[in-house]
Amino acid sequence: MLMKKLIILKYPDYENLNLQDDNDFRKLVIWLEDQKIRHYAIIGRNELRNITKSWNEHFRKYLKDLKCPFEDGNREIAVDWLSSMAISVEFKQNIDKNQKCSAETIKNVREAAKALKNLKVGDDMVNEGICKLARLLKIPQHGDNHVTLQAIRILVQERIQHFNKQNTSKDSAKKIKVSLAKQELGFQTGDGDVDNYARALRLLHINELRQLQTDINQAIVSVQALTANPKTDQRLGKVGRY
């Protein structure tokens, strides 16, 4: 049960967890407090982060502050209770989203997805939608709806590319404030300042990777525009560039 809770909480090292190992146990406790429970202020967590001889005493105080009904003698029971509390805290933080996610909502989404999966270009409803979309985008309609749909795709791609180019410079100049304490690091150094520096470097690295992925996607779309739109002569039954 504990492993399932840690999977739900997305604990990064749940597979290699050994509660009998002091480092693994303390690392998990610190992660639960830092990332999920957040009972203490950031400064107040230093006593749990600092691995000293008095750590067990601070851990007992931590359980007492959380009003845990169990003693710290049994690590598995204590961690299981902390994991349950972490799930409860996370649920309360996302209560609006969780309330909207009812069984009926999930059923409707699945039925809609199934209906979309079974759609074909030759269906009357699809043809009507293609015609409306073509009129909205002011695209001349072709006798073959496949061709019209291809033209719609090309136009939408071109407009998205143009929009992205216009906003690239604006987005790069925007400043976004984030809370480093809320960013998952995946490990602990025992020093809160060093952990924050590592989180900042990780965010910068992720941002660079996202920009690289955007550039790669734009390059792929540009190549596809040249190679995936051959001329077609239905009279000859041939497809290609001739």
Coordinates of N, CA and C in Angstrom, one line a residue:
M1 N 0.8 -1.2 0.0 CA 0.0 0.0 0.0 C 0.9 1.3 0.0
L2 N 2.0 1.2 0.8 CA 2.8 2.4 0.8 C 3.4 2.7 -0.6
M3 N 3.8 1.7 -1.3 CA 4.4 1.9 -2.6 C 3.3 2.5 -3.6
K4 N 2.1 2.1 -3.5 CA 1.0 2.7 -4.3 C 0.8 4.2 -4.0
K5 N 0.9 4.5 -2.7 CA 0.8 5.9 -2.3 C 1.9 6.8 -2.8
L6 N 3.1 6.2 -2.8 CA 4.3 6.9 -3.3 C 4.2 7.1 -4.8
I7 N 3.7 6.1 -5.5 CA 3.5 6.3 -6.9 C 2.5 7.4 -7.2
I8 N 1.4 7.4 -6.5 CA 0.4 8.5 -6.6 C 1.0 9.8 -6.4
L9 N 1.9 9.9 -5.4 CA 2.6 11.2 -5.1 C 3.7 11.5 -6.0
K10 N 4.1 10.5 -6.9 CA 5.2 10.7 -7.8 C 6.5 10.8 -7.2
Y11 N 6.7 10.0 -6.1 CA 8.1 10.0 -5.5 C 9.1 9.4 -6.4
P12 N 10.1 10.1 -6.8 CA 11.0 9.7 -7.8 C 11.8 8.4 -7.6
D13 N 12.0 8.1 -6.3 CA 12.9 6.9 -6.0 C 12.2 5.8 -5.3
Y14 N 10.9 5.7 -5.6 CA 10.1 4.7 -4.8 C 10.6 3.2 -5.0
E15 N 11.1 3.0 -6.2 CA 11.5 1.6 -6.5 C 12.7 1.1 -5.7
N16 N 13.6 2.0 -5.4 CA 14.8 1.7 -4.6 C 14.7 2.0 -3.1
L17 N 13.5 2.3 -2.7 CA 13.3 2.7 -1.3 C 13.6 1.6 -0.3
N18 N 14.4 1.9 0.7 CA 14.7 1.0 1.8 C 14.5 1.7 3.1
L19 N 13.4 1.5 3.8 CA 13.1 2.3 5.0 C 14.1 1.9 6.1
Q20 N 14.8 0.8 6.0 CA 15.7 0.5 7.0 C 17.0 1.2 6.9
D21 N 17.2 1.8 5.7 CA 18.4 2.7 5.5 C 18.1 4.1 6.0
D22 N 18.9 4.6 6.8 CA 18.7 5.9 7.4 C 18.6 7.0 6.4
N23 N 19.5 7.0 5.4 CA 19.5 8.0 4.3 C 18.2 8.0 3.5
D24 N 17.8 6.8 3.1 CA 16.5 6.6 2.3 C 15.3 7.1 3.1
F25 N 15.3 6.7 4.4 CA 14.1 7.1 5.2 C 14.1 8.6 5.4
R26 N 15.2 9.2 5.7 CA 15.2 10.7 6.0 C 15.0 11.4 4.7
K27 N 15.5 10.9 3.6 CA 15.3 11.6 2.3 C 13.8 11.6 1.9
L28 N 13.1 10.5 2.2 CA 11.7 10.4 1.9 C 10.9 11.4 2.8
V29 N 11.2 11.4 4.1 CA 10.5 12.3 5.0 C 10.7 13.8 4.6
I30 N 11.9 14.1 4.2 CA 12.2 15.5 3.8 C 11.4 15.8 2.5
W31 N 11.4 14.9 1.6 CA 10.7 15.1 0.3 C 9.2 15.3 0.5
L32 N 8.6 14.5 1.4 CA 7.2 14.6 1.7 C 6.9 16.0 2.3
E33 N 7.7 16.5 3.2 CA 7.5 17.8 3.8 C 7.7 18.9 2.8
D34 N 8.8 18.8 2.0 CA 9.2 19.8 1.1 C 8.2 20.0 0.0
Q35 N 7.8 18.8 -0.6 CA 7.1 18.9 -1.9 C 5.5 18.7 -1.7
K36 N 5.1 18.1 -0.6 CA 3.6 17.8 -0.5 C 3.0 18.4 0.8
I37 N 3.5 18.1 1.9 CA 2.8 18.5 3.2 C 3.0 20.0 3.5
R38 N 4.3 20.4 3.5 CA 4.6 21.8 3.7 C 4.0 22.4 5.0
H39 N 4.1 21.6 6.1 CA 3.6 22.1 7.4 C 4.4 23.2 7.9
Y40 N 5.7 23.1 7.8 CA 6.7 24.1 8.2 C 6.9 25.1 7.1
A41 N 7.3 26.3 7.6 CA 7.9 27.3 6.6 C 9.2 26.7 6.1
I42 N 9.7 27.3 5.0 CA 11.0 26.8 4.4 C 12.1 26.8 5.4
I43 N 12.2 27.8 6.2 CA 13.3 27.9 7.2 C 13.1 26.9 8.3
G44 N 11.9 26.6 8.6 CA 11.6 25.7 9.7 C 11.9 24.2 9.3
R45 N 12.1 24.0 8.0 CA 12.4 22.6 7.6 C 13.9 22.3 7.7
N46 N 14.7 23.2 8.1 CA 16.2 23.0 8.1 C 16.5 21.9 9.1
E47 N 15.8 21.8 10.2 CA 16.1 20.8 11.2 C 15.9 19.4 10.7
L48 N 14.9 19.2 9.7 CA 14.8 17.9 9.1 C 15.8 17.7 8.0
R49 N 16.2 18.8 7.3 CA 17.2 18.7 6.3 C 18.6 18.4 6.8
N50 N 18.9 18.9 7.9 CA 20.3 18.8 8.5 C 20.4 17.4 9.2
I51 N 21.2 16.5 8.6 CA 21.3 15.2 9.1 C 22.3 15.2 10.3
T52 N 21.8 15.3 11.5 CA 22.7 15.3 12.7 C 22.2 14.2 13.6
K53 N 22.9 14.1 14.8 CA 22.5 13.1 15.8 C 21.2 13.3 16.4
S54 N 20.8 14.6 16.3 CA 19.5 14.9 16.9 C 18.3 14.9 15.9
W55 N 18.6 14.3 14.7 CA 17.5 14.2 13.7 C 16.3 13.5 14.2
N56 N 16.5 12.4 14.8 CA 15.4 11.6 15.3 C 14.5 12.4 16.3
E57 N 15.1 13.2 17.1 CA 14.4 14.0 18.0 C 13.5 15.0 17.2
H58 N 14.1 15.6 16.2 CA 13.3 16.6 15.4 C 12.2 15.9 14.6
F59 N 12.4 14.6 14.2 CA 11.4 13.9 13.5 C 10.2 13.6 14.5
R60 N 10.5 13.2 15.7 CA 9.5 13.0 16.7 C 8.6 14.3 16.9
K61 N 9.3 15.4 17.0 CA 8.6 16.7 17.1 C 7.8 17.0 15.9
Y62 N 8.3 16.6 14.7 CA 7.5 16.8 13.5 C 6.3 16.0 13.5
L63 N 6.3 14.8 13.9 CA 5.1 13.9 14.0 C 4.1 14.5 15.0
K64 N 4.7 15.0 16.1 CA 3.8 15.6 17.1 C 3.1 16.8 16.6
D65 N 3.8 17.7 15.9 CA 3.3 18.9 15.3 C 2.1 18.6 14.3
L66 N 2.3 17.5 13.6 CA 1.3 17.0 12.7 C 0.1 16.3 13.3
K67 N 0.3 16.0 14.6 CA -0.7 15.3 15.4 C -0.8 13.8 14.9
C68 N 0.3 13.3 14.6 CA 0.3 11.9 14.2 C 0.0 11.0 15.3
P69 N -0.9 10.0 15.2 CA -1.3 9.1 16.3 C -0.3 8.0 16.6
F70 N 0.8 7.9 15.7 CA 1.7 6.8 15.9 C 3.1 7.4 16.3
E71 N 3.8 6.5 17.0 CA 5.2 6.8 17.4 C 6.1 6.6 16.2
D72 N 7.4 7.2 16.4 CA 8.3 7.1 15.3 C 9.1 5.7 15.3
G73 N 8.7 4.9 16.2 CA 9.5 3.6 16.4 C 9.3 2.7 15.1
N74 N 8.1 2.7 14.5 CA 7.9 1.9 13.3 C 7.9 2.8 12.1
R75 N 9.0 2.8 11.4 CA 9.2 3.7 10.3 C 8.1 3.5 9.2
E76 N 7.8 2.3 8.9 CA 6.8 2.0 7.8 C 5.4 2.6 8.1
I77 N 5.0 2.5 9.4 CA 3.7 3.0 9.8 C 3.8 4.5 9.8
A78 N 4.9 5.1 10.2 CA 5.0 6.6 10.3 C 5.0 7.2 8.9
V79 N 5.7 6.5 8.0 CA 5.8 7.0 6.6 C 4.5 6.8 5.8
D80 N 3.9 5.7 6.1 CA 2.6 5.4 5.5 C 1.6 6.5 5.9
W81 N 1.6 6.9 7.2 CA 0.7 7.9 7.7 C 1.0 9.3 7.0
L82 N 2.3 9.6 6.9 CA 2.7 10.8 6.3 C 2.3 10.9 4.8
S83 N 2.4 9.7 4.1 CA 2.0 9.6 2.7 C 0.5 9.9 2.6
S84 N -0.2 9.3 3.5 CA -1.7 9.5 3.4 C -2.0 11.0 3.6
M85 N -1.3 11.6 4.6 CA -1.5 13.1 4.8 C -1.1 13.9 3.6
A86 N 0.0 13.5 2.9 CA 0.4 14.2 1.7 C -0.6 14.1 0.6
I87 N -1.2 12.9 0.4 CA -2.3 12.7 -0.6 C -3.5 13.6 -0.2
S88 N -3.8 13.6 1.1 CA -5.0 14.5 1.5 C -4.7 15.9 1.3
V89 N -3.5 16.4 1.5 CA -3.2 17.8 1.3 C -3.3 18.1 -0.2
E90 N -2.7 17.2 -1.0 CA -2.8 17.5 -2.5 C -4.2 17.5 -3.0
F91 N -5.0 16.6 -2.4 CA -6.4 16.6 -2.9 C -7.1 17.9 -2.5
K92 N -6.9 18.4 -1.3 CA -7.5 19.6 -0.9 C -7.1 20.8 -1.8
Q93 N -5.8 20.8 -2.2 CA -5.3 21.9 -3.0 C -5.9 21.9 -4.4
N94 N -6.3 20.7 -4.8 CA -6.9 20.6 -6.2 C -8.4 20.1 -6.1
I95 N -9.1 20.6 -5.0 CA -10.4 20.1 -4.8 C -11.4 20.5 -5.9
D96 N -11.2 21.7 -6.4 CA -12.2 22.1 -7.5 C -12.0 21.2 -8.7
K97 N -10.8 20.9 -9.1 CA -10.6 20.1 -10.3 C -11.0 18.6 -10.0
N98 N -10.8 18.2 -8.8 CA -11.2 16.8 -8.4 C -12.7 16.7 -8.4
Q99 N -13.4 17.7 -7.9 CA -14.9 17.6 -7.9 C -15.5 17.6 -9.3
K100 N -14.9 18.3 -10.2 CA -15.4 18.3 -11.6 C -15.2 16.9 -12.3
C101 N -14.2 16.2 -11.8 CA -13.8 14.9 -12.4 C -14.7 13.8 -11.8
S102 N -16.0 13.8 -12.2 CA -16.9 12.8 -11.7 C -17.0 11.6 -12.7
A103 N -17.6 10.6 -12.2 CA -17.7 9.4 -13.1 C -18.5 9.7 -14.4
E104 N -19.5 10.5 -14.3 CA -20.3 10.9 -15.5 C -19.4 11.7 -16.4
T105 N -18.6 12.6 -15.9 CA -17.7 13.4 -16.8 C -16.7 12.5 -17.5
I106 N -16.1 11.5 -16.8 CA -15.2 10.6 -17.4 C -15.9 9.8 -18.5
K107 N -17.1 9.3 -18.2 CA -17.9 8.6 -19.2 C -18.1 9.4 -20.4
N108 N -18.5 10.6 -20.3 CA -18.8 11.5 -21.4 C -17.6 11.7 -22.3
V109 N -16.4 11.9 -21.6 CA -15.2 12.1 -22.3 C -14.8 10.9 -23.1
R110 N -15.0 9.7 -22.5 CA -14.6 8.5 -23.2 C -15.5 8.3 -24.4
E111 N -16.8 8.5 -24.2 CA -17.8 8.4 -25.4 C -17.5 9.3 -26.5
A112 N -17.1 10.6 -26.1 CA -16.7 11.6 -27.2 C -15.5 11.1 -27.9
A113 N -14.5 10.6 -27.2 CA -13.3 10.2 -27.8 C -13.5 9.0 -28.7
K114 N -14.4 8.1 -28.3 CA -14.8 6.9 -29.1 C -15.5 7.4 -30.4
A115 N -16.4 8.4 -30.2 CA -17.1 8.9 -31.4 C -16.1 9.5 -32.4
L116 N -15.2 10.3 -31.9 CA -14.2 10.9 -32.8 C -13.3 9.9 -33.5
K117 N -13.0 8.8 -32.8 CA -12.2 7.8 -33.4 C -12.9 7.1 -34.6
N118 N -14.2 7.0 -34.5 CA -14.9 6.3 -35.6 C -15.3 7.2 -36.7
L119 N -15.0 8.5 -36.6 CA -15.4 9.4 -37.7 C -14.6 9.1 -39.0
K120 N -15.2 9.3 -40.1 CA -14.5 9.2 -41.4 C -14.8 10.4 -42.3
V121 N -13.9 10.7 -43.2 CA -14.1 11.9 -44.0 C -15.3 11.8 -44.8
G122 N -15.8 10.6 -45.2 CA -17.0 10.5 -46.0 C -18.3 10.7 -45.2
D123 N -18.3 10.8 -43.9 CA -19.5 10.9 -43.1 C -20.1 12.3 -43.4
D124 N -21.4 12.4 -43.4 CA -22.1 13.6 -43.7 C -21.7 14.7 -42.6
M125 N -21.7 14.3 -41.4 CA -21.3 15.3 -40.3 C -19.9 15.8 -40.5
V126 N -19.0 15.0 -40.9 CA -17.6 15.4 -41.1 C -17.6 16.4 -42.3
N127 N -18.3 16.0 -43.4 CA -18.3 16.8 -44.6 C -18.9 18.2 -44.3
E128 N -19.9 18.2 -43.5 CA -20.5 19.5 -43.2 C -19.5 20.4 -42.4
G129 N -18.8 19.7 -41.4 CA -17.9 20.4 -40.6 C -16.7 21.0 -41.5
I130 N -16.2 20.2 -42.5 CA -15.2 20.7 -43.3 C -15.6 21.9 -44.2
C131 N -16.9 21.8 -44.7 CA -17.4 22.9 -45.5 C -17.5 24.2 -44.6
K132 N -18.0 24.1 -43.4 CA -18.1 25.2 -42.5 C -16.7 25.8 -42.2
L133 N -15.8 25.0 -41.9 CA -14.4 25.4 -41.6 C -13.8 26.1 -42.8
A134 N -14.0 25.5 -44.0 CA -13.4 26.2 -45.2 C -14.0 27.5 -45.4
R135 N -15.3 27.7 -45.2 CA -16.0 29.0 -45.4 C -15.4 30.0 -44.3
L136 N -15.3 29.5 -43.1 CA -14.8 30.4 -42.0 C -13.4 30.9 -42.4
L137 N -12.5 30.0 -42.9 CA -11.1 30.4 -43.2 C -11.0 31.0 -44.6
K138 N -12.2 31.1 -45.3 CA -12.2 31.7 -46.7 C -11.3 30.9 -47.7
I139 N -11.4 29.5 -47.6 CA -10.7 28.6 -48.5 C -11.7 28.1 -49.6
P140 N -11.3 28.2 -50.8 CA -12.2 27.7 -51.9 C -12.4 26.1 -51.7
Q141 N -13.6 25.7 -51.8 CA -13.9 24.3 -51.6 C -13.6 23.5 -52.8
H142 N -13.0 22.3 -52.6 CA -12.7 21.4 -53.7 C -13.7 20.3 -53.7
G143 N -13.9 19.6 -54.9 CA -14.8 18.6 -55.0 C -14.5 17.4 -54.1
D144 N -13.2 17.2 -53.8 CA -12.8 16.1 -52.9 C -12.5 16.8 -51.5
N145 N -13.2 16.4 -50.5 CA -13.0 16.9 -49.2 C -11.7 16.6 -48.6
H146 N -11.0 15.6 -49.1 CA -9.7 15.3 -48.6 C -8.7 16.4 -49.0
V147 N -8.9 16.9 -50.2 CA -8.1 18.1 -50.7 C -8.4 19.3 -49.9
T148 N -9.7 19.6 -49.6 CA -10.1 20.7 -48.8 C -9.5 20.7 -47.4
L149 N -9.5 19.5 -46.8 CA -9.0 19.3 -45.5 C -7.5 19.5 -45.5
Q150 N -6.8 19.1 -46.5 CA -5.4 19.3 -46.6 C -5.0 20.8 -46.7
A151 N -5.8 21.5 -47.5 CA -5.6 22.9 -47.6 C -5.8 23.6 -46.3
I152 N -6.8 23.2 -45.5 CA -7.1 23.8 -44.2 C -5.9 23.5 -43.3
R153 N -5.4 22.3 -43.3 CA -4.2 22.0 -42.5 C -3.0 22.9 -42.8
I154 N -2.7 23.0 -44.1 CA -1.6 23.9 -44.5 C -1.8 25.3 -44.0
L155 N -3.0 25.8 -44.2 CA -3.2 27.2 -43.8 C -3.1 27.4 -42.3
V156 N -3.7 26.5 -41.5 CA -3.6 26.5 -40.0 C -2.1 26.5 -39.6
Q157 N -1.3 25.6 -40.2 CA 0.1 25.4 -39.9 C 0.8 26.7 -40.1
E158 N 0.6 27.3 -41.3 CA 1.3 28.6 -41.6 C 0.9 29.7 -40.7
R159 N -0.3 29.8 -40.3 CA -0.7 30.8 -39.3 C -0.1 30.6 -38.0
I160 N -0.1 29.4 -37.5 CA 0.5 29.1 -36.2 C 2.0 29.4 -36.3
Q161 N 2.7 29.1 -37.3 CA 4.1 29.4 -37.5 C 4.3 30.9 -37.4
H162 N 3.5 31.6 -38.1 CA 3.6 33.1 -38.2 C 3.4 33.7 -36.8
F163 N 2.4 33.1 -36.1 CA 2.1 33.6 -34.7 C 3.2 33.3 -33.8
N164 N 3.8 32.1 -33.9 CA 4.9 31.7 -33.0 C 6.1 32.6 -33.2
K165 N 6.4 33.0 -34.5 CA 7.5 33.8 -34.8 C 7.3 35.2 -34.2
Q166 N 6.1 35.7 -34.3 CA 5.8 37.0 -33.7 C 6.0 37.1 -32.2
N167 N 5.6 36.0 -31.6 CA 5.6 36.0 -30.1 C 6.9 35.4 -29.5
T168 N 7.8 34.9 -30.3 CA 9.0 34.3 -29.7 C 9.8 35.4 -28.9
S169 N 10.0 36.5 -29.6 CA 10.8 37.6 -28.9 C 10.0 38.1 -27.7
K170 N 8.7 38.2 -27.8 CA 7.9 38.7 -26.6 C 8.0 37.8 -25.5
D171 N 7.8 36.5 -25.8 CA 7.8 35.4 -24.7 C 9.2 35.4 -24.0
S172 N 10.2 35.5 -24.8 CA 11.6 35.4 -24.2 C 11.9 36.6 -23.3
A173 N 11.2 37.7 -23.5 CA 11.4 38.9 -22.7 C 10.5 38.9 -21.4
K174 N 9.6 38.0 -21.3 CA 8.7 37.9 -20.2 C 9.4 37.4 -18.9
K175 N 9.1 37.9 -17.8 CA 9.6 37.4 -16.6 C 8.5 36.7 -15.8
I176 N 8.8 35.5 -15.4 CA 7.8 34.7 -14.6 C 8.4 34.4 -13.3
K177 N 7.6 34.7 -12.3 CA 8.0 34.4 -10.9 C 7.5 33.0 -10.5
V178 N 8.5 32.2 -10.0 CA 8.1 30.9 -9.6 C 8.7 30.7 -8.2
S179 N 8.1 29.8 -7.4 CA 8.5 29.5 -6.1 C 9.5 28.2 -6.2
L180 N 10.7 28.4 -5.9 CA 11.7 27.3 -6.0 C 11.3 26.2 -5.1
A181 N 10.7 26.5 -3.9 CA 10.4 25.5 -3.0 C 9.4 24.5 -3.5
K182 N 8.5 24.9 -4.5 CA 7.5 24.1 -5.0 C 8.0 23.3 -6.2
Q183 N 9.2 23.5 -6.6 CA 9.8 22.7 -7.8 C 10.4 21.4 -7.3
E184 N 10.0 20.3 -8.0 CA 10.6 19.0 -7.6 C 12.0 18.9 -8.1
L185 N 12.9 18.5 -7.2 CA 14.3 18.4 -7.5 C 14.7 16.9 -7.7
G186 N 14.2 16.0 -6.9 CA 14.5 14.6 -7.1 C 15.6 14.1 -6.2
F187 N 16.2 15.0 -5.5 CA 17.3 14.6 -4.5 C 17.4 15.7 -3.5
Q188 N 18.1 15.5 -2.5 CA 18.4 16.5 -1.4 C 19.9 16.5 -1.1
T189 N 20.4 17.7 -0.9 CA 21.8 17.8 -0.5 C 22.0 18.0 1.0
G190 N 20.9 18.3 1.6 CA 21.0 18.6 3.1 C 21.2 20.1 3.3
D191 N 21.3 20.9 2.3 CA 21.5 22.4 2.4 C 20.4 23.0 1.6
G192 N 19.5 23.8 2.3 CA 18.4 24.4 1.6 C 18.8 25.3 0.5
D193 N 19.8 26.1 0.7 CA 20.3 27.1 -0.3 C 20.8 26.4 -1.6
V194 N 21.6 25.3 -1.3 CA 22.1 24.6 -2.5 C 21.0 23.9 -3.3
D195 N 20.0 23.4 -2.5 CA 18.9 22.8 -3.2 C 18.2 23.8 -4.1
N196 N 18.0 25.0 -3.6 CA 17.4 26.1 -4.4 C 18.2 26.4 -5.6
Y197 N 19.5 26.5 -5.5 CA 20.4 26.7 -6.6 C 20.2 25.7 -7.7
A198 N 20.1 24.4 -7.2 CA 20.0 23.3 -8.1 C 18.6 23.3 -8.8
R199 N 17.6 23.7 -8.1 CA 16.2 23.9 -8.7 C 16.3 25.0 -9.8
A200 N 16.9 26.1 -9.5 CA 17.0 27.2 -10.5 C 17.7 26.7 -11.8
L201 N 18.9 26.0 -11.6 CA 19.6 25.5 -12.8 C 18.7 24.5 -13.6
R202 N 18.0 23.7 -12.8 CA 17.1 22.7 -13.5 C 16.0 23.4 -14.3
L203 N 15.4 24.5 -13.8 CA 14.4 25.2 -14.5 C 15.0 25.9 -15.8
L204 N 16.2 26.4 -15.7 CA 16.9 27.0 -16.8 C 17.2 26.0 -17.9
H205 N 17.6 24.8 -17.5 CA 17.9 23.8 -18.4 C 16.6 23.3 -19.1
I206 N 15.5 23.1 -18.4 CA 14.3 22.7 -19.0 C 13.8 23.8 -20.0
N207 N 14.0 25.0 -19.7 CA 13.6 26.1 -20.6 C 14.3 26.0 -21.9
E208 N 15.6 25.8 -21.8 CA 16.5 25.6 -23.0 C 16.0 24.4 -23.8
L209 N 15.7 23.3 -23.2 CA 15.2 22.1 -23.9 C 13.9 22.4 -24.6
R210 N 13.0 23.2 -23.9 CA 11.7 23.5 -24.6 C 11.9 24.3 -25.8
Q211 N 12.9 25.3 -25.7 CA 13.1 26.2 -26.9 C 13.7 25.3 -28.0
L212 N 14.6 24.4 -27.7 CA 15.2 23.5 -28.7 C 14.1 22.7 -29.3
Q213 N 13.2 22.1 -28.5 CA 12.1 21.3 -29.1 C 11.2 22.1 -30.0
T214 N 11.0 23.4 -29.6 CA 10.2 24.3 -30.5 C 10.9 24.5 -31.9
D215 N 12.2 24.7 -31.8 CA 13.0 24.9 -33.1 C 12.9 23.7 -33.9
I216 N 13.0 22.5 -33.3 CA 13.0 21.2 -34.0 C 11.6 21.0 -34.6
N217 N 10.6 21.3 -33.9 CA 9.2 21.2 -34.4 C 9.0 22.1 -35.6
Q218 N 9.5 23.3 -35.6 CA 9.3 24.2 -36.7 C 10.1 23.7 -37.9
A219 N 11.3 23.1 -37.7 CA 12.1 22.6 -38.8 C 11.3 21.4 -39.4
I220 N 10.8 20.5 -38.6 CA 10.0 19.4 -39.1 C 8.8 19.8 -40.0
V221 N 8.1 20.8 -39.5 CA 6.9 21.3 -40.2 C 7.3 21.9 -41.5
S222 N 8.4 22.6 -41.5 CA 8.9 23.3 -42.8 C 9.3 22.2 -43.8
V223 N 9.9 21.1 -43.3 CA 10.3 20.1 -44.3 C 9.1 19.3 -44.8
Q224 N 8.1 19.1 -43.9 CA 6.9 18.4 -44.3 C 6.1 19.2 -45.3
A225 N 6.2 20.5 -45.2 CA 5.5 21.4 -46.2 C 6.0 21.2 -47.6
L226 N 7.3 20.8 -47.6 CA 8.0 20.7 -48.9 C 7.8 19.2 -49.5
T227 N 7.7 18.3 -48.6 CA 7.8 16.9 -49.0 C 6.4 16.1 -48.9
A228 N 5.5 16.6 -48.1 CA 4.3 15.9 -47.8 C 3.1 16.4 -48.5
N229 N 3.3 17.2 -49.6 CA 2.1 17.8 -50.3 C 2.3 17.7 -51.8
P230 N 2.4 16.5 -52.3 CA 2.6 16.3 -53.7 C 1.4 16.7 -54.6
K231 N 1.7 17.0 -55.9 CA 0.7 17.4 -56.8 C 0.0 16.1 -57.2
T232 N -1.3 16.2 -57.5 CA -2.1 15.0 -57.8 C -2.9 15.3 -59.1
D233 N -2.8 14.3 -60.0 CA -3.6 14.4 -61.3 C -4.5 13.1 -61.3
Q234 N -5.7 13.3 -60.9 CA -6.6 12.2 -60.8 C -7.0 11.6 -62.1
R235 N -6.8 12.3 -63.2 CA -7.1 11.8 -64.5 C -6.1 10.7 -64.9
L236 N -4.9 10.9 -64.5 CA -3.8 10.0 -64.9 C -3.6 8.9 -63.8
G237 N -4.2 9.2 -62.7 CA -4.1 8.2 -61.5 C -2.7 8.2 -61.0
K238 N -2.0 9.4 -61.1 CA -0.6 9.5 -60.6 C -0.5 10.5 -59.5
V239 N 0.4 10.3 -58.6 CA 0.7 11.2 -57.5 C 2.2 11.5 -57.5
G240 N 2.5 12.7 -57.4 CA 3.9 13.1 -57.4 C 4.2 14.5 -57.9
R241 N 5.5 14.8 -58.0 CA 5.8 16.2 -58.5 C 6.3 15.9 -60.0
Y242 N 5.5 16.4 -60.9 CA 5.9 16.2 -62.3 C 5.5 17.5 -63.1

